[in-house]
Backbone as CSV, one residue per row, in Angstrom:
resi,resn,N_x,N_y,N_z,CA_x,CA_y,CA_z,C_x,C_y,C_z
1,GLU,38.749,-49.977,127.832,38.044,-50.548,129.121,36.833,-51.043,128.743
2,GLY,35.841,-49.798,127.986,34.710,-49.886,127.535,34.517,-50.464,126.136
3,VAL,33.428,-51.372,125.921,32.796,-51.441,124.470,31.325,-51.485,124.910
4,THR,30.471,-51.256,123.739,29.423,-50.686,123.546,28.707,-51.735,122.049
5,TRP,27.631,-51.388,122.378,26.799,-52.144,120.891,26.323,-50.697,120.614
6,GLY,26.564,-50.282,119.319,25.655,-48.170,118.746,24.195,-49.444,118.065
7,PRO,23.512,-48.168,118.174,22.401,-48.422,117.355,22.217,-49.129,115.635
8,ASP,23.821,-48.110,115.448,23.718,-47.972,114.201,24.413,-49.514,113.685
9,GLY,24.744,-50.335,114.386,24.849,-51.841,113.901,27.337,-51.583,114.360
10,PHE,27.680,-50.706,114.860,28.952,-50.497,115.498,28.853,-51.110,116.632
11,VAL,30.208,-51.419,116.895,30.784,-51.477,118.028,31.745,-50.084,118.655
12,TYR,31.793,-50.002,120.103,31.972,-48.451,120.167,33.180,-48.915,121.267
13,ALA,34.146,-48.316,121.978,35.162,-48.386,122.405,35.949,-47.462,123.148
14,GLY,36.578,-47.442,123.660,36.645,-45.753,124.697,38.341,-46.558,124.569
15,GLY,39.628,-45.553,124.407,40.708,-45.500,124.680,41.505,-45.104,125.640
16,GLU,42.591,-45.950,126.146,43.015,-44.947,127.838,43.885,-43.109,127.484
17,ALA,44.152,-42.757,125.982,44.165,-41.482,126.008,42.988,-40.868,125.559
18,GLY,41.652,-41.342,125.799,40.251,-40.933,125.413,40.175,-40.448,124.184
19,GLN,40.495,-41.843,123.020,39.987,-42.281,121.947,38.658,-43.024,122.095
20,ILE,37.593,-42.165,121.224,36.419,-43.262,120.943,36.392,-43.485,119.362
21,TYR,36.048,-44.984,119.850,37.070,-46.120,118.301,35.105,-46.220,118.240
22,ARG,34.954,-46.666,116.285,34.062,-47.125,116.058,34.634,-48.601,115.722
23,VAL,33.839,-49.690,115.356,34.764,-50.677,114.673,33.720,-51.746,114.035
24,ALA,33.672,-51.591,112.977,32.942,-52.477,111.984,32.886,-54.202,111.624
25,LEU,31.915,-54.851,112.157,32.431,-55.952,112.632,32.981,-56.800,112.034
26,ASP,32.024,-56.757,110.776,32.047,-57.806,109.467,33.152,-57.300,108.880
27,SER,33.985,-56.060,108.766,35.507,-56.110,108.030,36.295,-56.095,109.243
28,GLY,36.018,-55.468,110.284,37.028,-55.504,111.308,37.948,-53.783,111.358
29,GLU,36.762,-52.988,110.296,37.404,-51.633,110.237,37.516,-51.204,111.483
30,LEU,38.899,-50.677,111.739,38.561,-49.825,113.262,38.635,-48.002,113.082
31,THR,38.032,-47.091,113.533,37.744,-46.003,113.370,37.549,-44.929,114.393
32,GLN,38.655,-44.184,114.464,38.754,-43.164,115.579,37.786,-41.711,115.324
33,ILE,37.380,-41.872,115.786,35.727,-40.851,115.604,35.699,-39.473,116.447
34,GLY,36.638,-40.003,117.498,36.766,-38.391,117.975,37.368,-38.555,119.521
35,SER,38.113,-37.646,120.436,38.917,-37.766,121.675,38.454,-36.731,122.893
36,THR,38.338,-37.292,123.507,38.323,-36.348,125.249,39.291,-35.956,125.130
37,GLY,40.626,-36.672,124.952,41.446,-36.306,125.904,42.207,-36.735,127.570
38,GLY,40.839,-37.498,127.635,41.287,-38.212,128.723,41.499,-38.876,128.936
39,PHE,40.985,-40.176,129.604,41.421,-41.816,130.231,39.446,-42.224,130.097
40,LEU,39.439,-42.999,128.911,38.436,-43.711,129.321,38.302,-45.091,129.585
41,LEU,37.230,-45.444,130.243,36.528,-46.614,131.369,35.078,-46.919,130.270
42,GLY,34.205,-46.767,130.936,32.510,-47.604,130.167,31.901,-46.710,129.154
43,VAL,31.857,-46.729,128.012,30.855,-46.161,127.151,29.899,-46.751,126.704
44,VAL,28.756,-46.241,126.692,27.303,-46.268,126.905,27.101,-45.162,124.563
45,THR,26.155,-45.531,124.126,25.081,-44.991,123.157,23.741,-45.029,123.320
46,ASP,23.860,-43.278,122.837,22.180,-42.962,122.639,21.376,-43.984,121.714
47,GLY,20.409,-43.242,121.108,20.080,-43.512,120.110,20.008,-42.887,118.412
48,ASP,21.008,-42.159,119.324,21.453,-41.533,118.063,22.857,-41.810,117.846
49,ALA,23.457,-43.031,118.511,24.823,-43.658,117.972,25.929,-42.226,119.114
50,ASN,25.075,-41.101,119.101,26.360,-40.185,120.189,27.359,-41.563,121.123
51,VAL,28.436,-40.908,121.120,28.717,-42.031,122.235,29.369,-41.533,123.757
52,TYR,28.870,-41.791,124.754,28.913,-41.664,126.413,29.994,-42.080,126.613
53,GLY,31.330,-41.051,127.037,32.300,-42.587,127.871,33.283,-41.456,129.336
54,CYS,32.492,-42.572,130.172,32.925,-42.168,131.253,35.035,-42.000,131.698
55,ASP,35.043,-40.730,131.578,36.258,-39.997,131.687,37.091,-39.654,132.746
56,MET,38.001,-41.167,133.700,38.603,-40.699,134.405,39.390,-39.541,134.287
57,GLY,40.240,-39.555,133.522,40.847,-38.007,133.332,40.045,-37.047,133.576
58,ASN,39.388,-36.623,132.557,38.356,-35.414,132.776,37.101,-35.032,134.111
59,HIS,36.977,-36.647,134.889,36.593,-36.732,136.021,34.961,-36.214,135.720
60,ALA,34.444,-36.586,134.257,33.185,-36.444,133.911,32.679,-37.435,133.076
61,VAL,31.079,-37.338,132.542,31.062,-37.933,131.529,30.785,-37.172,130.625
62,THR,31.800,-37.787,129.089,31.165,-36.595,127.589,30.902,-37.389,127.036
63,ARG,30.415,-36.627,126.054,29.664,-36.755,124.736,30.143,-36.281,123.349
64,THR,30.338,-37.644,122.615,30.727,-37.394,121.476,30.074,-37.725,120.642
65,THR,29.607,-36.967,119.166,28.914,-36.855,118.034,29.349,-38.196,117.067
66,GLN,28.908,-38.558,116.099,29.824,-39.100,114.872,30.649,-37.827,114.367
67,ALA,30.004,-36.923,114.215,31.399,-35.852,113.630,32.368,-35.807,114.334
68,GLY,31.630,-36.019,115.556,33.793,-36.117,116.096,33.754,-34.886,116.751
69,GLU,32.647,-34.054,117.501,32.664,-33.363,118.122,32.389,-33.711,119.786
70,THR,33.610,-34.037,120.690,33.076,-33.842,122.047,32.534,-32.236,122.909
71,THR,31.574,-33.290,124.436,31.736,-31.913,125.161,31.183,-32.089,126.121
72,THR,30.922,-31.755,127.289,30.835,-32.510,128.842,29.919,-32.297,128.626
73,TYR,29.615,-34.003,129.174,27.851,-33.837,129.580,27.522,-34.163,130.507
74,SER,28.244,-34.231,131.400,28.071,-33.800,133.401,29.630,-33.771,134.099
75,SER,29.659,-33.261,134.756,30.711,-33.376,135.622,30.455,-33.111,137.436
76,GLY,29.133,-33.471,137.368,28.597,-33.917,138.738,27.500,-33.081,138.696
77,SER,27.236,-32.312,140.868,26.478,-31.806,140.753,26.888,-30.563,141.334
78,ALA,26.043,-29.961,141.605,26.659,-28.588,142.113,27.158,-28.397,143.891
79,ASP,26.519,-29.517,144.052,27.397,-29.631,145.570,28.279,-30.638,145.705
80,ARG,28.673,-31.249,144.630,29.475,-32.417,144.670,30.312,-32.841,143.107
81,ALA,31.315,-32.641,143.532,31.917,-33.176,141.593,31.966,-34.517,141.238
82,MET,32.131,-35.041,140.034,32.561,-36.564,139.740,34.407,-37.039,140.319
83,ASN,34.508,-37.507,140.756,35.699,-38.227,140.885,36.176,-39.052,139.950
84,THR,35.811,-40.675,139.840,36.056,-41.658,139.277,34.546,-42.648,138.299
85,PRO,34.456,-41.644,137.135,33.277,-41.860,136.478,33.414,-43.401,136.039
86,ASN,32.892,-44.398,136.014,33.256,-45.666,135.690,32.481,-46.558,134.756
87,ALA,30.860,-46.685,134.797,30.442,-47.469,134.104,29.042,-46.595,133.533
88,ALA,27.899,-46.740,132.405,27.196,-46.042,132.735,26.271,-47.198,131.645
89,VAL,25.071,-46.825,132.025,23.862,-47.610,131.677,22.543,-45.751,131.166
90,PHE,21.908,-46.353,130.053,20.592,-45.757,130.218,19.831,-46.713,130.199
91,ALA,18.424,-45.925,130.586,17.258,-45.901,131.152,15.753,-45.915,129.380
92,ALA,15.554,-46.473,129.308,14.337,-46.208,128.161,13.974,-44.583,128.159
93,ASP,13.589,-43.858,129.117,13.470,-42.102,129.486,14.273,-41.516,129.292
94,GLY,16.106,-42.108,128.665,16.608,-41.276,128.915,17.830,-41.110,129.649
95,THR,17.589,-41.307,130.697,18.075,-40.785,132.213,19.463,-42.157,131.885
96,MET,20.529,-41.416,132.541,21.478,-42.466,132.466,22.261,-42.402,133.787
97,TYR,22.194,-43.389,134.440,22.998,-43.723,135.334,24.134,-44.701,135.312
98,VAL,25.468,-43.765,136.187,26.635,-43.115,135.874,27.269,-43.979,137.648
99,THR,28.351,-45.351,137.344,29.175,-45.433,138.969,30.117,-44.396,138.780
100,ASP,30.407,-43.738,140.195,31.661,-43.027,139.926,32.285,-43.996,141.570
101,SER,33.304,-44.034,141.066,34.275,-45.586,141.987,35.010,-44.805,143.324
102,GLY,35.151,-43.216,143.049,35.992,-42.842,144.270,37.776,-42.967,143.669
103,ASP,37.939,-42.706,144.833,39.072,-43.254,145.180,39.715,-44.891,145.318
104,TRP,40.773,-45.522,145.467,40.838,-46.691,145.380,41.139,-47.150,146.902
105,GLN,39.976,-47.833,147.566,40.059,-48.225,148.748,39.520,-47.405,150.152
106,ALA,38.906,-46.514,149.248,38.762,-45.226,150.014,37.331,-45.173,150.696
107,GLU,35.983,-46.105,150.040,34.936,-45.883,149.988,34.407,-44.602,149.781
108,ASN,34.414,-43.939,149.258,33.760,-42.248,148.936,33.110,-42.957,147.398
109,GLY,32.935,-43.938,146.439,31.840,-43.842,145.675,30.187,-43.336,145.646
110,CYS,30.236,-43.502,144.525,28.234,-43.378,144.543,28.107,-43.311,143.364
111,ILE,27.017,-43.446,143.103,26.027,-43.413,142.153,25.406,-42.537,141.161
112,TRP,25.890,-41.806,140.292,24.719,-40.751,139.952,23.458,-40.810,139.232
113,MET,22.764,-39.610,138.810,21.663,-39.891,138.323,21.708,-38.612,137.627
114,ILE,21.499,-39.143,135.908,21.850,-37.763,135.120,20.330,-37.776,134.133
115,ARG,19.536,-36.511,134.068,17.982,-37.010,133.484,18.700,-36.127,131.790
116,PRO,18.169,-36.998,130.522,18.140,-35.801,129.460,18.871,-34.495,129.492
117,GLY,20.075,-34.221,128.748,20.152,-32.778,128.637,20.954,-32.754,129.881
118,GLY,21.523,-33.339,130.823,22.383,-33.490,131.444,21.995,-32.659,133.098
119,GLU,21.223,-32.354,133.498,20.826,-32.061,134.910,21.404,-33.610,135.068
120,THR,22.290,-33.245,136.888,22.395,-34.767,137.287,22.309,-34.355,139.011
121,GLU,22.021,-35.212,139.450,21.718,-35.764,140.745,22.256,-36.957,141.612
122,LEU,22.647,-36.693,142.893,23.117,-38.208,143.455,21.869,-39.173,143.321
123,LEU,22.270,-40.127,143.153,21.424,-41.273,142.834,21.674,-42.086,144.380
124,THR,22.602,-42.409,144.861,22.873,-42.918,146.044,24.476,-42.564,146.554
125,ASP,24.894,-42.411,147.334,26.027,-43.094,148.146,26.402,-44.207,149.132
126,GLU,25.261,-45.000,148.793,25.487,-46.290,149.558,26.523,-47.331,148.796
127,VAL,26.498,-47.012,147.481,27.707,-48.483,147.555,28.668,-47.746,146.632
128,ARG,29.444,-47.768,147.931,30.312,-46.790,147.115,32.050,-48.038,148.212
129,ALA,31.796,-48.960,148.094,33.009,-49.570,148.086,33.693,-50.467,146.242
130,HIS,34.298,-48.986,145.787,34.310,-48.844,144.219,33.071,-49.729,144.030
131,SER,32.070,-48.823,143.207,31.170,-49.198,142.351,31.752,-49.312,140.590
132,ASN,31.222,-49.589,140.452,31.694,-50.082,139.471,31.341,-50.408,138.140
133,GLY,30.880,-52.162,137.674,29.493,-51.561,136.522,28.371,-51.851,136.868
134,ILE,27.546,-51.756,136.081,26.357,-50.843,136.303,25.363,-51.336,135.243
135,ALA,23.905,-51.882,135.455,23.093,-52.567,134.710,21.504,-52.399,135.018
136,LEU,20.474,-52.430,134.312,19.005,-52.204,134.768,18.092,-53.834,134.427
137,HIS,17.515,-54.343,135.141,17.600,-55.254,135.156,16.269,-55.364,134.241
138,PRO,15.604,-56.046,133.126,15.185,-56.190,132.008,13.888,-56.631,132.447
139,ILE,13.482,-56.928,134.066,12.527,-57.219,134.048,11.675,-56.120,134.708
140,ASP,12.549,-56.443,135.752,11.608,-55.651,137.522,12.508,-53.686,136.977
141,GLY,13.044,-53.982,136.118,13.237,-52.218,136.255,14.676,-51.856,137.321
142,SER,14.552,-52.886,138.346,15.991,-51.800,139.047,17.323,-51.793,138.520
143,LEU,18.538,-50.963,139.426,19.448,-50.664,139.083,20.535,-51.960,139.630
144,TYR,21.505,-52.519,138.769,22.097,-53.429,139.465,23.762,-52.884,139.549
145,CYS,24.539,-52.845,140.697,25.700,-52.584,140.733,26.411,-53.342,141.104
146,VAL,27.939,-53.346,140.332,29.272,-54.372,141.498,30.147,-53.017,142.235
147,GLU,29.872,-53.987,143.930,30.737,-53.265,144.572,31.883,-53.930,144.696
148,SER,32.956,-53.486,144.145,34.640,-54.263,143.845,34.991,-54.920,145.067
149,LEU,34.850,-53.820,145.896,35.565,-53.949,147.268,34.576,-54.983,148.011
150,ARG,33.666,-54.284,148.521,32.655,-55.627,149.326,33.221,-56.963,149.772
151,PRO,33.313,-57.296,148.687,33.153,-57.928,147.100,31.325,-57.924,147.127
152,ALA,30.382,-57.710,145.848,29.311,-58.125,146.103,28.829,-57.044,144.759
153,ILE,27.621,-58.367,144.335,26.264,-57.324,143.563,25.534,-57.050,144.494
154,MET,25.106,-54.953,143.893,24.706,-54.737,144.926,22.661,-54.868,144.099
155,ARG,21.983,-54.029,144.192,20.912,-53.922,143.711,19.761,-52.349,145.175
156,ILE,19.801,-51.757,143.489,18.831,-50.527,143.762,17.755,-50.771,143.800
157,PRO,16.981,-50.233,144.472,15.102,-50.845,143.542,14.967,-49.190,142.958
158,LEU,14.507,-48.653,142.126,13.731,-47.312,141.766,12.528,-47.588,140.837
159,GLY,11.833,-45.787,141.622,10.319,-45.748,141.753,10.336,-45.368,140.236
160,PRO,9.055,-44.914,140.350,8.611,-44.232,138.885,9.569,-42.720,138.299
161,ASP,10.289,-42.184,139.141,10.727,-41.129,138.795,12.354,-41.316,138.565
162,GLY,12.000,-42.782,138.632,13.854,-43.137,138.319,14.655,-43.042,139.797
163,ARG,14.254,-42.541,140.769,15.085,-42.407,141.242,14.831,-43.526,142.670
164,ALA,16.121,-43.267,143.349,16.011,-44.274,144.547,14.512,-45.185,145.074
165,SER,14.190,-46.063,145.207,13.026,-45.777,145.736,13.044,-47.315,147.699
166,GLY,14.103,-47.160,147.994,14.621,-47.734,149.030,15.760,-48.374,149.094
167,PRO,16.612,-48.875,150.273,18.139,-48.772,150.153,19.046,-49.388,149.500
168,ALA,20.067,-49.689,149.272,21.055,-50.347,148.697,20.923,-51.884,149.709
169,GLU,21.016,-53.272,148.759,20.985,-53.873,148.982,21.729,-55.071,148.525
170,VAL,22.358,-55.805,149.701,23.210,-57.074,148.836,22.233,-58.060,147.581
171,ALA,22.626,-58.150,146.002,21.685,-59.180,145.565,22.559,-60.298,145.179
172,LEU,24.077,-60.318,145.377,24.878,-61.258,145.283,25.440,-61.428,146.065
173,PRO,26.215,-62.231,146.412,27.761,-61.582,148.335,28.647,-62.375,146.935
174,LEU,30.029,-62.000,146.625,30.782,-62.594,146.379,32.220,-63.208,146.988
175,THR,32.684,-64.040,146.291,33.539,-64.351,147.696,34.969,-63.325,147.553
176,PRO,35.730,-63.019,148.727,36.766,-61.995,148.690,37.377,-62.453,147.804
177,GLU,38.359,-62.921,147.026,38.805,-63.484,145.546,38.233,-63.530,144.664
178,ILE,36.996,-63.027,144.733,36.745,-62.425,143.452,36.947,-60.774,143.133
179,ILE,37.075,-59.917,142.181,37.254,-58.729,142.006,36.797,-59.232,140.731
180,ALA,35.101,-58.587,141.171,33.358,-58.258,139.765,34.005,-56.578,139.534
181,ASP,33.950,-56.596,137.617,34.044,-55.353,137.410,32.492,-54.881,136.286
182,GLY,32.468,-55.765,134.937,31.620,-54.933,134.504,30.465,-56.482,134.667
183,ILE,29.317,-55.995,134.283,28.229,-56.817,134.719,26.669,-56.509,133.102
184,ALA,26.700,-57.157,133.186,25.187,-57.015,132.423,24.332,-58.107,131.921
185,PHE,22.744,-58.036,131.975,21.768,-58.778,131.646,21.055,-59.141,130.075
186,THR,20.915,-60.427,130.704,20.402,-60.919,129.228,19.265,-61.043,129.344
187,SER,18.330,-61.299,128.177,16.595,-60.653,127.986,16.148,-61.280,129.374
188,ASP,16.397,-62.751,129.234,15.774,-63.639,130.755,16.239,-63.090,131.471
189,GLY,17.086,-62.597,131.668,16.972,-61.391,133.560,18.252,-62.357,133.932
190,SER,19.125,-63.307,133.659,20.482,-63.462,133.988,21.348,-62.875,133.938
191,LEU,21.986,-62.704,134.768,23.197,-62.273,134.930,24.759,-62.475,134.489
192,LEU,25.426,-61.490,133.548,26.645,-61.538,133.398,27.901,-61.072,134.010
193,ILE,28.553,-61.385,134.697,29.333,-60.897,135.369,31.126,-61.499,135.294
194,ALA,31.918,-59.908,134.418,33.202,-59.810,133.991,33.649,-59.913,135.538
195,CYS,34.898,-60.141,135.154,36.121,-60.028,136.388,37.057,-59.378,136.455
196,TYR,37.691,-58.502,137.403,39.084,-58.203,136.708,40.146,-58.917,137.606
197,THR,39.652,-60.251,138.658,40.583,-61.249,139.298,39.199,-61.889,139.816
198,PRO,39.374,-63.538,140.030,40.368,-64.088,138.686,40.386,-64.134,136.932
């Protein structure tokens, strides 16, 4: 489901049996570099091209090195376990933000904040109606998230410490026939939205 561009010039993608794939765009060569054994949704890479997978099968964010070693990066906090990690984005300081969609139509989703090294805390549980795609605004640094079943694109302001500095707000309401999935920003702040339906 998820694809990402690595700092090493390769595209990375996850598979439905936990596969981590590396794709060379010039040749089309596809290499499986590892596996989580779960079911991957979103994937992101860090500056060393380690691949982090939102693994809904293992209810965790996993980390796979270029050598194929896979470990659990986070499975939630001490008082709340991850349910359905769906999409992730890195901030410049290495903090990762991860959506947790929760159970379908149960409105028990949330957004996690994972510090470098894996220390995890709940960022907000205000975005709970199937929290999905996630992106950082390139200009104001706020966090945007798809709430697929609201449906809307939500905005969460972030403070200097990376935590939410105010309540989640609707940045863009969507019509009921739209189920948004992934989002990304262009460098000028325009928002791209991928839709599951239509």
